[in-house]
Tab-separated table of C-alpha atoms and ligand atoms in Angstrom:
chain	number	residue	atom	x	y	z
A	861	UNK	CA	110.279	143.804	-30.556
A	862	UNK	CA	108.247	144.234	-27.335
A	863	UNK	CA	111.467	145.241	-25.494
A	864	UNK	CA	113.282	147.146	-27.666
A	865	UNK	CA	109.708	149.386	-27.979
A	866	UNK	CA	109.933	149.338	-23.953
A	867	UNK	CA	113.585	150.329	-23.907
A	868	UNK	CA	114.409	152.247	-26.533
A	869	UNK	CA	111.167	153.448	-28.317
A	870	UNK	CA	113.348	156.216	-30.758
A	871	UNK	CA	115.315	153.178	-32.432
A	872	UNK	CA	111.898	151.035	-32.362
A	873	UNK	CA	110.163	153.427	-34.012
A	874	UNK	CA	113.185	154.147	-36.510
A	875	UNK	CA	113.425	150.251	-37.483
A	876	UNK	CA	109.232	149.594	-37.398
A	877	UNK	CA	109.301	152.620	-39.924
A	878	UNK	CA	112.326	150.668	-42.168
A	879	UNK	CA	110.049	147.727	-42.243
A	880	UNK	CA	106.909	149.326	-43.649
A	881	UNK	CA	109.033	151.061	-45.884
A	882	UNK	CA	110.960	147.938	-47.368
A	883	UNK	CA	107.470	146.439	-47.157
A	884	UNK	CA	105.818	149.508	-49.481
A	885	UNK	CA	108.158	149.417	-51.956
A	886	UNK	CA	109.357	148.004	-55.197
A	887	UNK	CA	112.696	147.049	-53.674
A	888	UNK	CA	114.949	146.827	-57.081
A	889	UNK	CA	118.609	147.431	-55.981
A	890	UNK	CA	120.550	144.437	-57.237
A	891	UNK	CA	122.628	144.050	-54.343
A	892	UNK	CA	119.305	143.632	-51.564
A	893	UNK	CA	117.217	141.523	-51.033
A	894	UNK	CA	114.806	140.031	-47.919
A	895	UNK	CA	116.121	137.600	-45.375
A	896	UNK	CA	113.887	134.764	-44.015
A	897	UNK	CA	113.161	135.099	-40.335
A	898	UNK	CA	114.854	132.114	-39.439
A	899	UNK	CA	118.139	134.240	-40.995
A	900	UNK	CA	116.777	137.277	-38.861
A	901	UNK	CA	116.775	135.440	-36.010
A	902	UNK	CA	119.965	133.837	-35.727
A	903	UNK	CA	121.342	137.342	-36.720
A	904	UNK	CA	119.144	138.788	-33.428
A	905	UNK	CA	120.736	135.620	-31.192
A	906	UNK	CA	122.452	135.366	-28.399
A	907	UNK	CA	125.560	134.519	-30.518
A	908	UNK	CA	126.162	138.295	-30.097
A	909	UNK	CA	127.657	137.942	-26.910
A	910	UNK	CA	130.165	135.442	-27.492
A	911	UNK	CA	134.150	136.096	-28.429
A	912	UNK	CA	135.734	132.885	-30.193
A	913	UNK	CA	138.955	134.498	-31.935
A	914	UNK	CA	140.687	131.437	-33.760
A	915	UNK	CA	139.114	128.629	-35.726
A	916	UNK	CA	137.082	125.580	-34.306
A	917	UNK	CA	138.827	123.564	-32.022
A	918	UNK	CA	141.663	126.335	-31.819
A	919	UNK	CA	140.460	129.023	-29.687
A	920	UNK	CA	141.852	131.159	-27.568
A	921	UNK	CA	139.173	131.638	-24.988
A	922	UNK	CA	137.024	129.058	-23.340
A	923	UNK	CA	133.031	128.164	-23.736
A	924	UNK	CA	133.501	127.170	-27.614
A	925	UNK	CA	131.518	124.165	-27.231
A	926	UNK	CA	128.410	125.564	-28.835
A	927	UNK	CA	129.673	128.438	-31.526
A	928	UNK	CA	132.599	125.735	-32.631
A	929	UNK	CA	129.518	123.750	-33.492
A	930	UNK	CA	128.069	126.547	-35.615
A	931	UNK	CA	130.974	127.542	-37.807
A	932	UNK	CA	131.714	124.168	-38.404
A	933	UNK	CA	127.882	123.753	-39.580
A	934	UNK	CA	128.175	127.210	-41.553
A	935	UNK	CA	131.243	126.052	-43.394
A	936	UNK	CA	130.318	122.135	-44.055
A	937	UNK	CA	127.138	123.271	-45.780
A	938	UNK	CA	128.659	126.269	-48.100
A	939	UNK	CA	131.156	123.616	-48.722
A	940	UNK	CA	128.367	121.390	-49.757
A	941	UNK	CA	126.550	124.095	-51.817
A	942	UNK	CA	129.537	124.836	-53.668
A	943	UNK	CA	132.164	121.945	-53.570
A	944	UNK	CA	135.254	123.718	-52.066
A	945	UNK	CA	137.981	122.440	-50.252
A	946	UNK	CA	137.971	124.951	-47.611
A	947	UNK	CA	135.323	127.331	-46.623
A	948	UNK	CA	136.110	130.359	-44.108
A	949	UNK	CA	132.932	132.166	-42.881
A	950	UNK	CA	134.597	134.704	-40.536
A	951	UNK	CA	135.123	138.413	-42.913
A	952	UNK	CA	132.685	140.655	-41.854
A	953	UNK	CA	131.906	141.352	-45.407
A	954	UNK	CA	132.442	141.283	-48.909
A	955	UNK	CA	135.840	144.015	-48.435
A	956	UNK	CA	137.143	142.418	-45.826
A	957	UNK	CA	137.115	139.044	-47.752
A	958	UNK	CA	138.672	140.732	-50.704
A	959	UNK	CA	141.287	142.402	-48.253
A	960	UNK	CA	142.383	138.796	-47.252
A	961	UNK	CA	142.987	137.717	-50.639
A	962	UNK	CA	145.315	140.590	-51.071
A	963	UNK	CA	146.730	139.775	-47.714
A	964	UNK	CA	147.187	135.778	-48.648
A	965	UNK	CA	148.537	136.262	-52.063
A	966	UNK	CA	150.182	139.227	-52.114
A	967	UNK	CA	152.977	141.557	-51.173
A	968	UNK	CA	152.430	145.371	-51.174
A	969	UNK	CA	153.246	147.155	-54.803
A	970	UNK	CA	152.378	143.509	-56.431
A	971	UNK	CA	150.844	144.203	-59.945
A	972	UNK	CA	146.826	143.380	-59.750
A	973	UNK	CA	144.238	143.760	-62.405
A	974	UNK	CA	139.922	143.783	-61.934
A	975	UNK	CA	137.066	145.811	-63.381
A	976	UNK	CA	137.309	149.521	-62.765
A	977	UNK	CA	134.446	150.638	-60.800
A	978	UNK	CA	132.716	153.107	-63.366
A	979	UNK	CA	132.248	149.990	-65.678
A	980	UNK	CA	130.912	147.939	-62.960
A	981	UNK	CA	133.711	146.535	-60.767
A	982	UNK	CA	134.272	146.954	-57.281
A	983	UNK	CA	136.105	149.170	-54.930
A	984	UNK	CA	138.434	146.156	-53.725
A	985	UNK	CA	138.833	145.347	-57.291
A	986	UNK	CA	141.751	148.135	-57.495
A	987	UNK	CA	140.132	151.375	-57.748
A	988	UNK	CA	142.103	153.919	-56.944
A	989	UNK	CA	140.714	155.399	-53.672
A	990	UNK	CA	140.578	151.853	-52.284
A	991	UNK	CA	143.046	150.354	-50.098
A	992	UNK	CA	143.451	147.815	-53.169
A	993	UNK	CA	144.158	150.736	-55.890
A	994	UNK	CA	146.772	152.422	-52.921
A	995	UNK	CA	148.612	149.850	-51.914
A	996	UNK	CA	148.693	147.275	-55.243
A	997	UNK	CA	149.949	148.395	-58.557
A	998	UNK	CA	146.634	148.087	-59.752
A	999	UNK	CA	145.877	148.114	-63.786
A	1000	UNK	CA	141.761	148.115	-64.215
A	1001	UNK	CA	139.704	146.853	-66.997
A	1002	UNK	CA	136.689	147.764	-68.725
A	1003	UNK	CA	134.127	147.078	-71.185
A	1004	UNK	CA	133.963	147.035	-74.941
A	1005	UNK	CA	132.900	150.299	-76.266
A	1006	UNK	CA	130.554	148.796	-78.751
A	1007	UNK	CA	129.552	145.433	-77.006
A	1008	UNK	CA	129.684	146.822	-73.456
A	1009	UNK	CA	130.886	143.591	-72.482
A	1010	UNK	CA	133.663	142.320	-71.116
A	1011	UNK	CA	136.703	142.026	-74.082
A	1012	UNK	CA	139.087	139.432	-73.239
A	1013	UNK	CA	141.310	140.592	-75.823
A	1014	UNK	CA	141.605	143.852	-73.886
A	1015	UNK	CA	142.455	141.255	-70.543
A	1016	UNK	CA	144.329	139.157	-72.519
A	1017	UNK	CA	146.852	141.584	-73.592
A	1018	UNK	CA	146.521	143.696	-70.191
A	1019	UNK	CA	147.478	140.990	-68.661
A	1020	UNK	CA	150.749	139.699	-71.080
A	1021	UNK	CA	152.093	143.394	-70.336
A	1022	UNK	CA	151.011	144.071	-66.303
A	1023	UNK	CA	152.255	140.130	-65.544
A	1024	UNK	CA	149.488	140.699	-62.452
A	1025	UNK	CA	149.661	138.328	-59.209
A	1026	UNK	CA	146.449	138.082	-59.784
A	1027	UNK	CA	143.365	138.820	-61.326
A	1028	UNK	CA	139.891	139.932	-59.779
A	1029	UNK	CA	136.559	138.357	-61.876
A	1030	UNK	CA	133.669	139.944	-60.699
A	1031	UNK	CA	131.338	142.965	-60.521
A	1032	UNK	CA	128.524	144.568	-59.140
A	1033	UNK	CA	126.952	146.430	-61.980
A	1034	UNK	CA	127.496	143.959	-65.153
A	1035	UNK	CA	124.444	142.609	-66.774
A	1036	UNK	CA	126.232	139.767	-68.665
A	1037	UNK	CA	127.239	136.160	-67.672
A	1038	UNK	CA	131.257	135.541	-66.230
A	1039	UNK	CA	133.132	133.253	-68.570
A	1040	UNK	CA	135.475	132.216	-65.489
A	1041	UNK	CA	136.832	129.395	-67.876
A	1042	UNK	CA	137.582	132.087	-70.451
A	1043	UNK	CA	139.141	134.747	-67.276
A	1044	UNK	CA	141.235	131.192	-66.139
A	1045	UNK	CA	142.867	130.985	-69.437
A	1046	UNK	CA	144.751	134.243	-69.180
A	1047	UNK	CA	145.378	133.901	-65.605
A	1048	UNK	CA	147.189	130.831	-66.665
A	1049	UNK	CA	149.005	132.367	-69.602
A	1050	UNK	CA	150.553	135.049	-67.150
A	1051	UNK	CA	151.298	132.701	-63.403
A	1052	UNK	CA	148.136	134.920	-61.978
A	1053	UNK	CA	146.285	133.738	-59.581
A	1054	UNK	CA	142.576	133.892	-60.148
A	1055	UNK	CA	140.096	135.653	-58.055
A	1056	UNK	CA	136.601	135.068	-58.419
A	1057	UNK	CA	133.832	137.438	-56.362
A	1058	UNK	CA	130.635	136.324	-56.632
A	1059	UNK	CA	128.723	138.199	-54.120
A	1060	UNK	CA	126.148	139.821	-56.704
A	1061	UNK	CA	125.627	136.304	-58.277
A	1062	UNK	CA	126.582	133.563	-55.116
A	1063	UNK	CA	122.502	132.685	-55.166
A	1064	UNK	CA	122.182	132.360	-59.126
A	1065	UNK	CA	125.738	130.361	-58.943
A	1066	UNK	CA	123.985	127.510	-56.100
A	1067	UNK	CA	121.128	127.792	-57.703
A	1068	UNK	CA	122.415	126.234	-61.047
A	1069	UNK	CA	121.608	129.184	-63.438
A	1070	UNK	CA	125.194	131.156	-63.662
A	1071	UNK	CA	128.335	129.427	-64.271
A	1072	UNK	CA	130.087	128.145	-61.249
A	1073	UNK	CA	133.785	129.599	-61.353
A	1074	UNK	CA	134.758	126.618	-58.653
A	1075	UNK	CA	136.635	124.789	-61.328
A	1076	UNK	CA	138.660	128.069	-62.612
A	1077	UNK	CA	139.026	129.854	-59.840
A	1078	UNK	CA	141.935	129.986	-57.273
A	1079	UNK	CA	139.999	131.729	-54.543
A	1080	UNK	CA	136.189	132.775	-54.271
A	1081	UNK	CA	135.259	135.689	-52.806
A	1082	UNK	CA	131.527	136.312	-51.963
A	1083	UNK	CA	129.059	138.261	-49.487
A	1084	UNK	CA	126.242	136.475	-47.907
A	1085	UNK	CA	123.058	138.539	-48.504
A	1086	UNK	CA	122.985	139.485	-51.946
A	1087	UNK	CA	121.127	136.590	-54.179
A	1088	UNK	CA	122.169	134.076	-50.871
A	1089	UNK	CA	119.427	135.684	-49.251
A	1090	UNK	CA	121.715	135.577	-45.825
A	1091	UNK	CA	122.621	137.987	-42.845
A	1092	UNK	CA	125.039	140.838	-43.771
A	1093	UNK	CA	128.402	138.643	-43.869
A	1094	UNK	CA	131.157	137.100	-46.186
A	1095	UNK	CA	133.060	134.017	-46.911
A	1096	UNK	CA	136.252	133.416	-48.863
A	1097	UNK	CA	136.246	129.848	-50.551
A	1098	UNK	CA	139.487	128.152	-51.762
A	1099	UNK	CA	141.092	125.076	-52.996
A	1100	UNK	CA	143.516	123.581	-50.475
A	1101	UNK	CA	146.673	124.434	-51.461
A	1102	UNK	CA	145.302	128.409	-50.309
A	1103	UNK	CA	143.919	127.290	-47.100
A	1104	UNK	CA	146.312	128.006	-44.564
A	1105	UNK	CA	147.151	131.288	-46.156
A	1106	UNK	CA	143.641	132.715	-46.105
A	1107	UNK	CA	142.768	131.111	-43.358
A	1108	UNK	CA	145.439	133.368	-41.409
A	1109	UNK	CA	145.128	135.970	-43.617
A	1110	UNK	CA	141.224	136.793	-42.106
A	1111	UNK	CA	142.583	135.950	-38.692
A	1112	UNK	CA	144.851	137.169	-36.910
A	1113	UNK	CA	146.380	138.731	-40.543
A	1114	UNK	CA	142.578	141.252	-40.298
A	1115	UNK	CA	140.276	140.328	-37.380
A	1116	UNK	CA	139.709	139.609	-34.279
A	1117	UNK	CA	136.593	137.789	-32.957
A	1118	UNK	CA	134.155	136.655	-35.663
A	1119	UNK	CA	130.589	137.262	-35.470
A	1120	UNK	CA	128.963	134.099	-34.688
A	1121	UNK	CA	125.769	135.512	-34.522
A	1122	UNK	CA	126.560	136.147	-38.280
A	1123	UNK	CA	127.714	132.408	-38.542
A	1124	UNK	CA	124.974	131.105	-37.500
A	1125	UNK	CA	122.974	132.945	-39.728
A	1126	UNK	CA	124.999	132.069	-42.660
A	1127	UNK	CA	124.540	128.272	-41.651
A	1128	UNK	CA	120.556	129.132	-42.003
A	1129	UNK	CA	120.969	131.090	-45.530
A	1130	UNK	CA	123.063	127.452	-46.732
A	1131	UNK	CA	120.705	125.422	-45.287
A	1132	UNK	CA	117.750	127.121	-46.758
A	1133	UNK	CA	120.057	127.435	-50.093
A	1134	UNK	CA	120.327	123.696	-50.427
A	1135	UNK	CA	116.540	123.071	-50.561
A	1136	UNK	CA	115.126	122.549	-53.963
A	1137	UNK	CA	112.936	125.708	-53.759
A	1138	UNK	CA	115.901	127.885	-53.815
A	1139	UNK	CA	117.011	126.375	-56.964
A	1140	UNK	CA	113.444	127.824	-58.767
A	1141	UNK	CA	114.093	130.925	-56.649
A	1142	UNK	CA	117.030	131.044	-58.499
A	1143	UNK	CA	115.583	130.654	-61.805
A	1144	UNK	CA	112.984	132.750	-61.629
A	1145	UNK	CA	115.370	135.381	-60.338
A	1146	UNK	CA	116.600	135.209	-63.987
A	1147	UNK	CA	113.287	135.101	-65.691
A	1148	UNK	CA	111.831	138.074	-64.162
A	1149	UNK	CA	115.280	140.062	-65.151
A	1150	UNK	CA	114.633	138.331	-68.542
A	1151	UNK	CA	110.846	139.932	-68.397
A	1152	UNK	CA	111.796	143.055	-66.606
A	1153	UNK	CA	114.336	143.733	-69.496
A	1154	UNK	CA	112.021	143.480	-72.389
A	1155	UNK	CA	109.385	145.191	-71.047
A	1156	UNK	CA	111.225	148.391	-70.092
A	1157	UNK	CA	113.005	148.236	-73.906
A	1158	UNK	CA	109.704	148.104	-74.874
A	1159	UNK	CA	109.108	151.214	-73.192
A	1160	UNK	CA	111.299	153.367	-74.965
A	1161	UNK	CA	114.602	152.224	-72.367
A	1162	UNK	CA	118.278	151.581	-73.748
A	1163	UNK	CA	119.598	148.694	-71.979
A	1164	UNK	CA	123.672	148.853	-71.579
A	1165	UNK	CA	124.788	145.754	-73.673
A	1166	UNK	CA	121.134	145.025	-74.837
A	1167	UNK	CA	119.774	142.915	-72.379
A	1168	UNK	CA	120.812	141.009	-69.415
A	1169	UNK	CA	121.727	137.011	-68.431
A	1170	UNK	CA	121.864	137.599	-65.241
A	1171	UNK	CA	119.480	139.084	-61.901
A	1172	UNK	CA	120.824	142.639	-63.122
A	1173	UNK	CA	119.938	145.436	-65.712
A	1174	UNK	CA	121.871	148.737	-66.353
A	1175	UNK	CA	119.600	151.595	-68.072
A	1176	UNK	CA	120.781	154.364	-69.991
A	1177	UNK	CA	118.836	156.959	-69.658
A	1178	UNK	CA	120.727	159.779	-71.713
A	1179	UNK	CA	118.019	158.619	-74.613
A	1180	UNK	CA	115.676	159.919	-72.705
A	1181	UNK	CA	117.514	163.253	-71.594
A	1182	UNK	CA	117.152	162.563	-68.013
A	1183	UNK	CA	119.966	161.771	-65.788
A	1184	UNK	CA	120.248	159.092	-63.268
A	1185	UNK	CA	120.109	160.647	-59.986
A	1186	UNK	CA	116.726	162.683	-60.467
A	1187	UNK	CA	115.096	159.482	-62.140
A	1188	UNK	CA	116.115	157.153	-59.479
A	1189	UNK	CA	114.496	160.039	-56.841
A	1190	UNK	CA	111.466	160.520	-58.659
A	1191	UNK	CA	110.685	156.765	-58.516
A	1192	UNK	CA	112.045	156.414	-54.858
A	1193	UNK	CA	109.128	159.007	-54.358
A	1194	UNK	CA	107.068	156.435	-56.374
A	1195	UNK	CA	108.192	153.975	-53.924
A	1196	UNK	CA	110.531	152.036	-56.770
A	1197	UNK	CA	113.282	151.838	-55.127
A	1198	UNK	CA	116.559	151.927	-57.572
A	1199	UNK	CA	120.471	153.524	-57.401
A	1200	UNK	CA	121.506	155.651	-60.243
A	1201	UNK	CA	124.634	154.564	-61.969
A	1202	UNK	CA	127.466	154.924	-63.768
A	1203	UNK	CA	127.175	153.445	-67.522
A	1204	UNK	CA	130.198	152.452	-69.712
A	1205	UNK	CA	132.210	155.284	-70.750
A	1206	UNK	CA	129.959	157.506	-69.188
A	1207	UNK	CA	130.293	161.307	-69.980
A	1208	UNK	CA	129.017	162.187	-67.003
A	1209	UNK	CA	130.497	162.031	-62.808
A	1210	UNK	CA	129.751	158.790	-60.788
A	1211	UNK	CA	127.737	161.244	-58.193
A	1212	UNK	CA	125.381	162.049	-60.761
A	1213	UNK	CA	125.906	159.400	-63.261
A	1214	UNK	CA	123.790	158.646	-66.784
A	1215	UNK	CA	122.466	155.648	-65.732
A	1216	UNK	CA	120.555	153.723	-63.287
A	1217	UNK	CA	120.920	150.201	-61.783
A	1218	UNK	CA	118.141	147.353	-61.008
A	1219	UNK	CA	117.404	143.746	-60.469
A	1220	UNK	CA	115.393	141.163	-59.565
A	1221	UNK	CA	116.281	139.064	-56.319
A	1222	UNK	CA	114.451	141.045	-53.625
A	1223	UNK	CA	111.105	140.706	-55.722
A	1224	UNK	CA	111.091	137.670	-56.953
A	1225	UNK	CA	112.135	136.786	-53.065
A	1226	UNK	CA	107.996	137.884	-53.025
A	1227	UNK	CA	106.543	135.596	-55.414
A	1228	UNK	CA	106.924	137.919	-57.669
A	1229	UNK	CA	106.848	136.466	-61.434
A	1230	UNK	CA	106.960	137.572	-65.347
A	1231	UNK	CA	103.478	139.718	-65.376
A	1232	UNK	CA	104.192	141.657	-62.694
A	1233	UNK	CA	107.593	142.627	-64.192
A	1234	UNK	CA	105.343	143.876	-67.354
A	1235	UNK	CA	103.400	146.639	-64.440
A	1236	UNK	CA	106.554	147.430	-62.597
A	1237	UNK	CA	107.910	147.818	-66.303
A	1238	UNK	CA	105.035	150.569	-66.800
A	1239	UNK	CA	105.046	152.199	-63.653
A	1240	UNK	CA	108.437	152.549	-64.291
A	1241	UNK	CA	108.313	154.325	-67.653
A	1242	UNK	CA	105.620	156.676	-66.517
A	1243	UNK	CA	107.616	157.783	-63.793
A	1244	UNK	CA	110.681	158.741	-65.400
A	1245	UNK	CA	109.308	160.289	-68.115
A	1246	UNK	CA	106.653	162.519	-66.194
A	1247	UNK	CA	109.265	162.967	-63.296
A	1248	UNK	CA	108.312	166.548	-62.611
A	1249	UNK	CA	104.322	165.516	-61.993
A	1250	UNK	CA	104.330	165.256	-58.109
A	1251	UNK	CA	100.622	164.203	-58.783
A	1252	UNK	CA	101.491	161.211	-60.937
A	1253	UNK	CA	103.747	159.992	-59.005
A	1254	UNK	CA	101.432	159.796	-55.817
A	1255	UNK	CA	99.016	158.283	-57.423
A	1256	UNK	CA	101.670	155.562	-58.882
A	1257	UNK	CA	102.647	155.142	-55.318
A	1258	UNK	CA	99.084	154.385	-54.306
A	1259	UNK	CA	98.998	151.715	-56.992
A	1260	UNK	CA	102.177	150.220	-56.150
A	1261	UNK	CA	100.878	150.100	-52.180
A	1262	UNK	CA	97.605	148.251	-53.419
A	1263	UNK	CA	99.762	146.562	-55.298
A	1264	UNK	CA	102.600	144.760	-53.029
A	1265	UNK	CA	99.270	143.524	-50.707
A	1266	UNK	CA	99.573	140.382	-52.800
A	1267	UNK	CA	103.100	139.995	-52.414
A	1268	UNK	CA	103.945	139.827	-48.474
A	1269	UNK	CA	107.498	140.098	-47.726
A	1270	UNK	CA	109.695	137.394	-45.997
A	1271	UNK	CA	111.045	138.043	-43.213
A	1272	UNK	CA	108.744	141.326	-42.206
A	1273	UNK	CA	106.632	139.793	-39.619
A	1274	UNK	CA	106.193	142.746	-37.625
A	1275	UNK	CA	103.944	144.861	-39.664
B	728	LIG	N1	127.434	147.792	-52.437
B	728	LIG	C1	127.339	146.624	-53.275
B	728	LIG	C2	126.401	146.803	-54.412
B	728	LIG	O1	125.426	147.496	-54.242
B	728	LIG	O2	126.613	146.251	-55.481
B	728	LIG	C3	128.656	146.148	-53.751
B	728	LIG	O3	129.338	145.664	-52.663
């Protein structure tokens, strides 16, 4: 970043400091993780400079030759990776991919259902603040008070009453495996279409270790650099019969130009996805939220439904009589790096919610393995229960920094 420093030394300095501190830290929001630097790169391209509204070999400006090449690339290999009929690479993120499925398959006022967002569903899911809760006759579900999982009875009969257009599967803060088979069945029972969004689990789903909702699902919905270790992006996946709908739905029915730059990079994430060492990536992903689980119930920690199947664990803390938001700041301080969260009928407001949220993919994206899910499992405890000893915590901190020297980082080459 020799010329950026020359250029523009405040933002060099600003993103130099990012690095060290992603470097430093116990990085254990579900949602991040570390891109490769091949991923970086094609992110930091030239591709940035290019407009190519339209679809290979039907633009509407001239010099395609090249970026036609690399969505066609970007889609042929998700295609691969997943076995879709149709790919589209172009939404800018995970809510603009969910906005074109609302777009493609539905009218304004249509009846919708997903996951409400204090039990671990998404804002595009229907919530009510959302464009999808505003404009949709949106019916949310939950969780099962005593399970905390997901009660397809509850869906089930939802579903018979609302008569929905169609139905959202997916979440971002929901320990437990998707039964997409079991979500199908009702979507059949009612003419819904179903919606799958996989952007917290798109890496465990390629790499073989979460169910793949490709044979339920009408439409797939995902973001690119969650567990697909890929640039900031998102894709919509569909069977055929959706294709030309979603296709226009992202352009012209939301955007203009894509981001190549960002296709090309998602090209790189696939191609790097479909090597076997992404598939024990993968796996161990799972283990260490396997490891990471039982080692924090075995310090003193109620995990919401018990345990997790997934890259993803939910704590209660209210055992513990501390609430999320100061525990998740006292181990930021520790340089654990978490977001407090709501829980499951949780008595308390989403800003400063009972629980808080972790996973696995950024660390294990370091080599990380089980025994080091049994420290981070310690440090852990001894931070959030002696959150008010500034001294502790420093000296955790010091550990952890020792600690992450034998763990380097993809991606970070410039520190
Ligand atoms: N913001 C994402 C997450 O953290 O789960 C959801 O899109």
């Amino acid at each position: 970043m020799n010329t950026l420093k020359e250029v523009d030394p405040e933002i060099h300095q600003l993103i130099a400091q990012e690095e060290i501190r992603q470097r430093d830290s116990i990085r254990l929001i579900p949602s991040e993780n570390y891109a490769s630097r091949a991923v970086l790169e094609a992110t930091g391209s030239v591709l940035t400079n290019k407009y190519s509204e339209g679809y290979p070999g039907k633009r509407y400006y001239e010099g395609q030759e090249f970026i036609d090449q690399v969505e066609r690339l970007a889609r042929n290999r998700v295609k691969a990776l997943f076995g879709v009929d149709y790919v589209n690479v172009q939404p800018y993120s995970g809510s603009p991919a969910n906005q074109a499925v609302y777009l493609a398959l539905c009218q304004p006022g249509d009846p919708v259902m997903g996951m409400a967002l204090p039990f671990g569903g998404h804002l595009t899911h229907g919530w009510n603040v959302n464009f999808s809760g505003i404009l949709y006759k949106s019916v949310q579900y939950g969780v099962n008070r005593e399970t905390e999982r997901i009660d397809f009875d509850e869906i089930r009969s939802l579903a018979h009453e609302v008569k929905p257009r169609l139905i959202f599967a997916g979440t971002t803060a929901y320990p437990r495996v998707l039964e997409f088979d079991r979500f199908a069945e009702v979507a059949r029972e009612v003419g819904a279409y179903l919606v799958a969004d996989i952007a917290h689990i798109c890496g465990l789903v390629v790499g073989g270790v979460h169910p793949s909702p490709v044979p339920h699902a009408d439409v797939i919905t995902s973001t690119t650099h969650k567990t697909f270790r890929g640039p900031r992006g998102g894709m919509v996946m569909c069977r055929e019969e959706h294709k030309r709908a979603i296709s226009r739905a992202v352009f012209p029915g939301l955007q203009g130009g894509p981001h190549n730059h960002t296709s090309a990079a998602i090209a790189v994430a696939a191609h790097e996805a479909a090597q076997p060492a992404f598939q024990q990536y993968a796996q161990q992903i799972v283990k260490n939220a396997r490891a990471l689980a039982h080692a924090l119930q075995e310090e003193g920690f109620r995990l919401v439904s018990g345990g997790t199947d997934n890259h993803l664990i939910l704590l209660d803390l209210t055992p513990l009589g501390v609430p999320g938001r100061p525990a998740a700041q006292a181990l930021n301080r520790a340089a654990i790096v978490t977001n407090c969260n709501s829980i499951p009928f949780d008595p308390r407001k989403p800003f400063d919610p009972s629980g808080v949220r972790i996973g696995t993919p950024a660390i294990t994206s370091r080599g990380m393995k089980e025994p080091e899910m049994k420290r981070i499992a310690a440090w852990f405890g001894t931070v959030v229960k002696h959150m008010d000893d500034e001294d502790l915590i420093q000296r955790t901190r010091s550990e952890i920094a020792e600690f992450l020297k034998d763990f380097p980082a993809p991606g970070l080459e410039h520190v």
